[in-house]
Short mmCIF file of C-alpha atoms in Angstrom, two decimals:
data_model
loop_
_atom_site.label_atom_id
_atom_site.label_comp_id
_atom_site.label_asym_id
_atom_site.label_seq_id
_atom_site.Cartn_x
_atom_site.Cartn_y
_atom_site.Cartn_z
CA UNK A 1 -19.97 -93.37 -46.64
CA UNK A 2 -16.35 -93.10 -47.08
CA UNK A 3 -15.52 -95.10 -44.08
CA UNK A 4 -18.59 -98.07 -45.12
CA UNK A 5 -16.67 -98.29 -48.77
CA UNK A 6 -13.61 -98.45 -47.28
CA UNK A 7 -14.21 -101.23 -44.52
CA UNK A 8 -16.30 -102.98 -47.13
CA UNK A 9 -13.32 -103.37 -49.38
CA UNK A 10 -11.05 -104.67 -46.70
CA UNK A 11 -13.68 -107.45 -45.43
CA UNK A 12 -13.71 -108.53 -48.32
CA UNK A 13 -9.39 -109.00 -48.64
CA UNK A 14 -9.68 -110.39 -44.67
CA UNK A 15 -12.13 -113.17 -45.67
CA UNK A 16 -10.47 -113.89 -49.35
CA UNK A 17 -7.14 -114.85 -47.33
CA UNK A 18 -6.10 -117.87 -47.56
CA UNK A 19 -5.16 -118.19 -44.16
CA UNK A 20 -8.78 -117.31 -43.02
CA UNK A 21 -10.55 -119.55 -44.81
CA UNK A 22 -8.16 -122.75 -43.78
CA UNK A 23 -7.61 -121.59 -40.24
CA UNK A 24 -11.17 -121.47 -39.75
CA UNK A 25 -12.02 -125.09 -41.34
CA UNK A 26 -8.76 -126.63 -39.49
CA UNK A 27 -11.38 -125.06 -36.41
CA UNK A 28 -13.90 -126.66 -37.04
CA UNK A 29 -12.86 -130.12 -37.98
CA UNK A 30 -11.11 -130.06 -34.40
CA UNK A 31 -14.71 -129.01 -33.41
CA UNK A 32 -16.22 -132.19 -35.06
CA UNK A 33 -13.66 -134.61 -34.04
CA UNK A 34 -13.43 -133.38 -30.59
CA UNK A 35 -15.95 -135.79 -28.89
CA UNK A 36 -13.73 -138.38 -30.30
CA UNK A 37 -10.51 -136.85 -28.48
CA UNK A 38 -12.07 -135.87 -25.43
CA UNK A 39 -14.03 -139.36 -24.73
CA UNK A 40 -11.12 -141.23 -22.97
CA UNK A 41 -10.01 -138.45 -20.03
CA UNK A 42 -10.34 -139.25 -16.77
CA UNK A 43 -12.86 -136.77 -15.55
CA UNK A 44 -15.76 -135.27 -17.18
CA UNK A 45 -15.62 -136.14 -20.78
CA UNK A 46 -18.71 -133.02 -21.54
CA UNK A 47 -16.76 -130.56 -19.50
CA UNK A 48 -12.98 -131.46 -21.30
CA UNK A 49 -15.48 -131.13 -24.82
CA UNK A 50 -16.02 -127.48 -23.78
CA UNK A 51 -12.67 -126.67 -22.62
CA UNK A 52 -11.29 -127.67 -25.97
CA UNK A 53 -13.75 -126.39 -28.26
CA UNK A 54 -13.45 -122.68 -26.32
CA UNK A 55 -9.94 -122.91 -26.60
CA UNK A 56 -10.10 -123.43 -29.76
CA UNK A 57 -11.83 -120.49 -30.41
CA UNK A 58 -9.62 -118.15 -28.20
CA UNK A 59 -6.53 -119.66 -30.23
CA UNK A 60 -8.08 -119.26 -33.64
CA UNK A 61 -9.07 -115.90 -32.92
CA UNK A 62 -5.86 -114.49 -31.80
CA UNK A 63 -4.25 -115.67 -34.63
CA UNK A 64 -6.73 -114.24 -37.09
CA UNK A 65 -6.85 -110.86 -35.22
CA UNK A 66 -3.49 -110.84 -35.63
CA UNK A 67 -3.24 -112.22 -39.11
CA UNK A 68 -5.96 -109.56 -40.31
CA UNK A 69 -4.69 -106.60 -38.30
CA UNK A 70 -1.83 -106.46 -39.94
CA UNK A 71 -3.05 -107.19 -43.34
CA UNK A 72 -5.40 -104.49 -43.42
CA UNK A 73 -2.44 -101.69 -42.59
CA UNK A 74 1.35 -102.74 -42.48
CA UNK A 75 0.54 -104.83 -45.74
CA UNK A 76 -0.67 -102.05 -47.58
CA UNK A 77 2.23 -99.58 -46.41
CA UNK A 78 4.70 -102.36 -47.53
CA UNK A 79 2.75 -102.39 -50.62
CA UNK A 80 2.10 -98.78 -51.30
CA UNK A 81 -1.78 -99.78 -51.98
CA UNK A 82 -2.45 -97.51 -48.99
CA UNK A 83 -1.40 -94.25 -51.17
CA UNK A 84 -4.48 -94.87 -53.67
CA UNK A 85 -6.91 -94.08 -50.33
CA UNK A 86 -4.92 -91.63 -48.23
CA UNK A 87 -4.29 -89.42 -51.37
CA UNK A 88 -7.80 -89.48 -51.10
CA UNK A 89 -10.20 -86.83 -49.01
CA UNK A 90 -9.77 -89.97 -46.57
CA UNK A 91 -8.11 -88.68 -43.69
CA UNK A 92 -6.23 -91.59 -41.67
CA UNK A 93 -8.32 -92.00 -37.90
CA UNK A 94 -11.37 -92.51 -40.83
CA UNK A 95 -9.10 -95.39 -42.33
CA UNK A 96 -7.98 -96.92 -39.31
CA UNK A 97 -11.79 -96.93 -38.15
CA UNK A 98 -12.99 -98.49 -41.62
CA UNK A 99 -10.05 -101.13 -41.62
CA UNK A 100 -10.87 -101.75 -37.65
CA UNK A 101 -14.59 -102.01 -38.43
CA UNK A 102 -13.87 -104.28 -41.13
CA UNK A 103 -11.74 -106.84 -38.82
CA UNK A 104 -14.15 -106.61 -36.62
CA UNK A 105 -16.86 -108.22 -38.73
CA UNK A 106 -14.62 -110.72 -40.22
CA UNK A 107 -13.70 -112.05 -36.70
CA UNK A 108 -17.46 -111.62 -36.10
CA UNK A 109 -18.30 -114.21 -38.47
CA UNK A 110 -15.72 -116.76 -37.93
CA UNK A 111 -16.30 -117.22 -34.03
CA UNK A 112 -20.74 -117.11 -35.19
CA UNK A 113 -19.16 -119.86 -37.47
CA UNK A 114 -17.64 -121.61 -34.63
CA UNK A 115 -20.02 -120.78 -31.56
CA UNK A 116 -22.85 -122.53 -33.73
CA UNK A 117 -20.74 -125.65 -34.26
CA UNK A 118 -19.68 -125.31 -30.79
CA UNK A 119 -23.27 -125.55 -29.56
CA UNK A 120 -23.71 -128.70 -32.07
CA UNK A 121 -21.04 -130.27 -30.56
CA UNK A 122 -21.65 -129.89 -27.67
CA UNK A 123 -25.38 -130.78 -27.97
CA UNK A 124 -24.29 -134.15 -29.58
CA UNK A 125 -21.85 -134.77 -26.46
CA UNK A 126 -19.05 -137.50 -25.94
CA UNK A 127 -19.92 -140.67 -26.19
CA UNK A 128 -18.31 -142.52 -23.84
CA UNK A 129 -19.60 -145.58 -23.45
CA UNK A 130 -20.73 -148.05 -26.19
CA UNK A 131 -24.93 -147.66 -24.87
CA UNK A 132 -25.29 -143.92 -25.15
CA UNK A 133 -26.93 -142.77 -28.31
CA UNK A 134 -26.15 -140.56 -31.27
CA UNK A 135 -27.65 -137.60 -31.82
CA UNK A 136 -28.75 -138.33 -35.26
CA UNK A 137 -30.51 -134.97 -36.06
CA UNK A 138 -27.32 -132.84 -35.13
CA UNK A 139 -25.29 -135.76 -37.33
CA UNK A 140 -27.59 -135.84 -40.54
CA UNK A 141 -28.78 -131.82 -39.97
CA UNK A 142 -25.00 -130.81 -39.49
CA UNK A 143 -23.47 -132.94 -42.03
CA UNK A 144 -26.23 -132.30 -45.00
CA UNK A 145 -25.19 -128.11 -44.32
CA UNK A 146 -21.43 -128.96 -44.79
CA UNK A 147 -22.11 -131.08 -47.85
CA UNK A 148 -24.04 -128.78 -49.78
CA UNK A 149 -22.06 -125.43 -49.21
CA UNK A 150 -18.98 -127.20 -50.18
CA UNK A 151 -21.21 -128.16 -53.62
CA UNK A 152 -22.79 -125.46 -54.13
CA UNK A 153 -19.35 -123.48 -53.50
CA UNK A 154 -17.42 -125.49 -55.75
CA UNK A 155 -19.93 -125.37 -58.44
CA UNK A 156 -20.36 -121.26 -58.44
CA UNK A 157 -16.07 -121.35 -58.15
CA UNK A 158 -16.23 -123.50 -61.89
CA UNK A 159 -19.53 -122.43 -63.61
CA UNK A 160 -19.23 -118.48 -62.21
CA UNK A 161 -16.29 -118.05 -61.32
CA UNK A 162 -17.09 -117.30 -58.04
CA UNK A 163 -14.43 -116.67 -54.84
CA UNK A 164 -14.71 -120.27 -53.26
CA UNK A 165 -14.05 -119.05 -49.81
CA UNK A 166 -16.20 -115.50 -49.39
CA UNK A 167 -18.89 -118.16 -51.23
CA UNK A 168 -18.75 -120.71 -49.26
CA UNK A 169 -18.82 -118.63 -46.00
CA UNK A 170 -21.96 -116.89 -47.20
CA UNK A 171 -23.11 -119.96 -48.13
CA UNK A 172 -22.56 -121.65 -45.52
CA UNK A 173 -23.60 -119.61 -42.17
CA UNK A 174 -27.27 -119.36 -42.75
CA UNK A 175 -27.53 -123.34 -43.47
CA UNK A 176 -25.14 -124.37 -41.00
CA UNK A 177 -27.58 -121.92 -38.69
CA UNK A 178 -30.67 -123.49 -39.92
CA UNK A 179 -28.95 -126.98 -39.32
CA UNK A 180 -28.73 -125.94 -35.72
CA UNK A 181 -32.01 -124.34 -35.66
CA UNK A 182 -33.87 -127.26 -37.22
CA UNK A 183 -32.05 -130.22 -34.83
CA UNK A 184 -32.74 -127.98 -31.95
CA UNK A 185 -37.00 -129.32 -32.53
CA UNK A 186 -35.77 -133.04 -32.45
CA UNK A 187 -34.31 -135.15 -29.87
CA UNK A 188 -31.76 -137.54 -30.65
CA UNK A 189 -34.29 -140.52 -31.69
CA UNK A 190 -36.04 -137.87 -34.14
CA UNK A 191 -39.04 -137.31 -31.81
CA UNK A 192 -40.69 -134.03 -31.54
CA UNK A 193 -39.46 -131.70 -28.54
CA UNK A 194 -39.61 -128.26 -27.27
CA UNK A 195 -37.05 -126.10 -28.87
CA UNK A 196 -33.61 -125.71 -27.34
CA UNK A 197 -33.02 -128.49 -25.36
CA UNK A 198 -29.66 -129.17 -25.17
CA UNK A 199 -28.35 -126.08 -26.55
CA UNK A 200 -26.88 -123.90 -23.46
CA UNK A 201 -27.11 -119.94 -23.46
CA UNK A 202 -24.73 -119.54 -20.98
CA UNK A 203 -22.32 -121.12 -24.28
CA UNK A 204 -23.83 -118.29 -26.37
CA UNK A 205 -22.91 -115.97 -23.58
CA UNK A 206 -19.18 -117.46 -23.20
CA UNK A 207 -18.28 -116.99 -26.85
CA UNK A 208 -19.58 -113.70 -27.19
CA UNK A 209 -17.37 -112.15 -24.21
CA UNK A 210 -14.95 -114.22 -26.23
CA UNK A 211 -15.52 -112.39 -28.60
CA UNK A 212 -14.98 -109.44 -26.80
CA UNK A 213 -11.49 -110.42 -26.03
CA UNK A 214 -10.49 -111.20 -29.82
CA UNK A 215 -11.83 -107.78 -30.78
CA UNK A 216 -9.65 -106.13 -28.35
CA UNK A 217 -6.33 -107.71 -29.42
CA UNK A 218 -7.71 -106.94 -33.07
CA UNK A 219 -7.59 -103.49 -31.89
CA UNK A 220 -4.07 -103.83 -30.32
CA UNK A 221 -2.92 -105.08 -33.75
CA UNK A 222 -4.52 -102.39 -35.92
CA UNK A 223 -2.14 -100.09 -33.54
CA UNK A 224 0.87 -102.06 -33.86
CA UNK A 225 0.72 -102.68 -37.73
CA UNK A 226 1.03 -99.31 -38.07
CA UNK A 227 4.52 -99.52 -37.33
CA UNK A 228 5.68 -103.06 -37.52
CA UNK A 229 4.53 -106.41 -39.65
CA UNK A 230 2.81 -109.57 -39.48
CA UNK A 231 5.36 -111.49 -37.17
CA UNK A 232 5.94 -108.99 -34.87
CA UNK A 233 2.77 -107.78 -34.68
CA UNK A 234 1.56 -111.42 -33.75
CA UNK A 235 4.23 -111.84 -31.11
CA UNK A 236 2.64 -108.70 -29.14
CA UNK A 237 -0.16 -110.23 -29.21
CA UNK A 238 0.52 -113.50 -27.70
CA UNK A 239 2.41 -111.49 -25.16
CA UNK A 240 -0.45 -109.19 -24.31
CA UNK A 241 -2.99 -111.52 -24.18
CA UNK A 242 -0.68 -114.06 -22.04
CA UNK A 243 -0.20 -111.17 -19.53
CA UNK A 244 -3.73 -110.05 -19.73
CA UNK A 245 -4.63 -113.85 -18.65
CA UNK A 246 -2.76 -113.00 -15.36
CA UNK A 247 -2.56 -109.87 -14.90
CA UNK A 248 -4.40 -110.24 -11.68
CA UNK A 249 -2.19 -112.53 -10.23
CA UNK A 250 0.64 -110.57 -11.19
CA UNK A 251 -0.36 -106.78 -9.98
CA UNK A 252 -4.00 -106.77 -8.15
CA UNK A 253 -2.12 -107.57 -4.88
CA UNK A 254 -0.10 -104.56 -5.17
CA UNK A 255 -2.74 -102.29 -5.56
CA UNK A 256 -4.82 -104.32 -2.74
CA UNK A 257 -1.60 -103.87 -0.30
CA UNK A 258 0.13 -100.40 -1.37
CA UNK A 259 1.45 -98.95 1.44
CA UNK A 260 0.60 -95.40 0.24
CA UNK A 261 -1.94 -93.50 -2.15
CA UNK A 262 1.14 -92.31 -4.23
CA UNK A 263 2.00 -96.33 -4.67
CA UNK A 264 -1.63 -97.48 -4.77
CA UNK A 265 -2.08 -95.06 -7.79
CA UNK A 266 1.24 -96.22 -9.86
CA UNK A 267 0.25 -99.72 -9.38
CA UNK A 268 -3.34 -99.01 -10.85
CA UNK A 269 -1.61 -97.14 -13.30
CA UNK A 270 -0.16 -100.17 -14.48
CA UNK A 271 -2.98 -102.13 -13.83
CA UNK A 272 -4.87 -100.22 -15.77
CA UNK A 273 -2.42 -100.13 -18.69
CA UNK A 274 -2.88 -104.20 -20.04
CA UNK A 275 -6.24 -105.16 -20.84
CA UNK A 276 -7.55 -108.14 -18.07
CA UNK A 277 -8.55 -111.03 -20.44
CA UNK A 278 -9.68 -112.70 -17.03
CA UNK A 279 -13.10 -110.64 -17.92
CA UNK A 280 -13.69 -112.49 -20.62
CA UNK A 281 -12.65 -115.86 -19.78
CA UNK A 282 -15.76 -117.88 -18.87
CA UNK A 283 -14.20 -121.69 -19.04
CA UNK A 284 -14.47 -121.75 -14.91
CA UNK A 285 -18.12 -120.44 -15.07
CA UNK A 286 -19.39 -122.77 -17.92
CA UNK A 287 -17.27 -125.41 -16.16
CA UNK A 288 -19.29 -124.52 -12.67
CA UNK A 289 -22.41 -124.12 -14.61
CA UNK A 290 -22.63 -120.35 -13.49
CA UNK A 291 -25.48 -117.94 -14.76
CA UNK A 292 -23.62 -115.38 -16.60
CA UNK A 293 -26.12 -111.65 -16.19
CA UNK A 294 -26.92 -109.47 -18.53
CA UNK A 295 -25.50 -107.15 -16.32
CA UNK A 296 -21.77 -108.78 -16.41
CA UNK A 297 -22.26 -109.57 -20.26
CA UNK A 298 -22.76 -105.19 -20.52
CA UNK A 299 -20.46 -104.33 -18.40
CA UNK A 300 -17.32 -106.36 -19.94
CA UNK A 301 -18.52 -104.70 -22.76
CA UNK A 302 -18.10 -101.28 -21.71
CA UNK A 303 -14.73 -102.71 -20.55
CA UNK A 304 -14.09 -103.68 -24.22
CA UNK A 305 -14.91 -100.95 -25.74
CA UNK A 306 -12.80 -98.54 -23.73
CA UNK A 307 -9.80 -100.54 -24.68
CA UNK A 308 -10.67 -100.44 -28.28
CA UNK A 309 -10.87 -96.50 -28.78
CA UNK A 310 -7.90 -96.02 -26.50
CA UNK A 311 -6.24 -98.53 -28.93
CA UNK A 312 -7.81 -96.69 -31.91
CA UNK A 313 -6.39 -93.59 -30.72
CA UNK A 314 -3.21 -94.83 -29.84
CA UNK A 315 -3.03 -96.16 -33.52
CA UNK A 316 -3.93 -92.75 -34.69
CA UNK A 317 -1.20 -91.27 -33.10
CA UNK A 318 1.45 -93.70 -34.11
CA UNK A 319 0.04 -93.16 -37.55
CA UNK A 320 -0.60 -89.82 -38.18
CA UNK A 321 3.41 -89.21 -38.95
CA UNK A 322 3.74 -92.71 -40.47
CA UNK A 323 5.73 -92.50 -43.58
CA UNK A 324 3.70 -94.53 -46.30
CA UNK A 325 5.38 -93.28 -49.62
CA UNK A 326 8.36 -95.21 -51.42
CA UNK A 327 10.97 -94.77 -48.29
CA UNK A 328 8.99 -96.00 -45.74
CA UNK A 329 10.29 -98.75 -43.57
CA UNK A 330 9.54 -100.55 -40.80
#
């Protein structure tokens, strides 16, 4: 209970931060406009669509798992909040798992946010040449959801005071859903068809094991905000993730081609020791139009998951002597 009012609190300060709320619209605008940048390449306009619109993703999600990570602890030791809980019967591996819990669902619902315009987007495709036809259902569908969370936002923010952002994401997820949910039983002349076509699980898939990845730098921010702030804290995990992306290139050969147990272990020692982000990349299967299993979907996130709690744990332990009072520094 302790841990479920605790996380519950900090969602709320995640999603109510400025940065969240325009970092994820800035996302998906670029979503929006992105069959109009990708529709003069050279090669596959559809595929360059998708490569842009999951890098988007990836990018806005490091930035918020950083951004949030280190809001949820090193803010609150700058700012002495964290004494009102730890004073508390709260001991700190419960706080660290509420504040981790509640970054998790905040990142949670800004990459649903995105993966569902993501799947619009994609769905509507680039169009290319002057003949091809707009998908008016994902146009009028998409655009009607957008219009009336903003109004109905705006007018709670005036006449109830209401948070605009927390409102309009709450607002705004469940129509934008049903926008996609609703277009998904029309083709693009408004005719009556079979549910789904057009929409790609295999997208689904992508983004979720993207999600993955976000939730384990989260994790390797909640450890380092326990000792430094935002900037630094962001910088680690650039690095990490841009050494996770080839981290295979850079050691697998040396474990492949040790010449001896002894150096086969120390190299998969240090394998071992930066999460492989490669897992979770799926750009070169959607690009191939590759099935991704179940079975590869469970097992990167068993993968996942042991990063996290060895993350959690190293947090703990970087914590658990961490000076929070008056003097504390980073």
């Amino acid at each position: 209970m302790k841990i479920y009012a605790i996380a519950k609190v900090t969602f709320l300060q995640v999603i109510r931060q400025p940065i969240y709320g325009v970092l994820l619209l800035l996302c998906l605008g670029l979503m929006v406009l992105a069959p109009s940048l990708t529709m003069l390449t050279m090669d596959d306009d559809n595929k360059m669509l998708q490569d842009l619109c999951l890098s988007t993703i990836l990018v806005a999600g490091v930035v918020l798992a950083a951004v949030a990570g280190s809001e949820a602890v090193s803010a609150e030791i700058e700012d002495q909040t964290i004494l009102t809980i730890i004073s508390k019967p709260v001991n700190r591996l419960e706080l660290l798992v509420a504040k981790f819990l509640a970054v998790m669902a905040a990142l949670a619902l800004a990459c649903t946010f995105m993966t569902v315009t993501f799947l619009m987007v994609l769905r509507h495709g680039v169009m290319w040449a002057a003949y091809l036809e707009r998908d008016w259902p994902i146009i009028v569908f998409g655009l009607s959801a957008a219009v009336i969370t903003l109004f109905v936002a705006a007018i709670g923010n005036y006449l109830f005071d209401w948070q605009f952002g927390p409102a309009a994401l709450g607002i705004g997820l469940p129509l934008l859903s049903a926008a996609a949910v609703t277009a998904g039983f029309f083709d693009k002349s408004w005719k009556i068809q079979s549910f789904g076509q057009g929409y790609s699980i295999e997208v689904v898939s992508a983004c979720f094991l993207l999600l993955l990845a976000i939730w384990v730098l989260a994790a390797v921010c909640i450890a380092c905000s326990t000792r430094l702030p935002v900037v630094r804290t962001l910088l680690i995990a650039v690095v990490i993730l841009c050494l996770g992306m080839v981290w295979d290139y850079l050691v697998l050969a040396h474990v492949q081609n040790a010449p001896s147990d002894l150096a086969r272990a120390g190299w998969s020692a240090l394998y071992a020791l930066v999460p492989n982000f490669q897992i979770f990349w799926m750009l070169d299967a959607l690009d191939l139009e590759k099935h991704i299993s179940l079975t590869y979907i469970l097992f990167a996130a068993g993968y996942a998951a042991t990063y996290i709690l060895a993350m959690l744990f190293l947090a703990y332990a970087l914590f658990l002597d961490r000076q929070v009072g008056a003097a504390a520094k980073f």
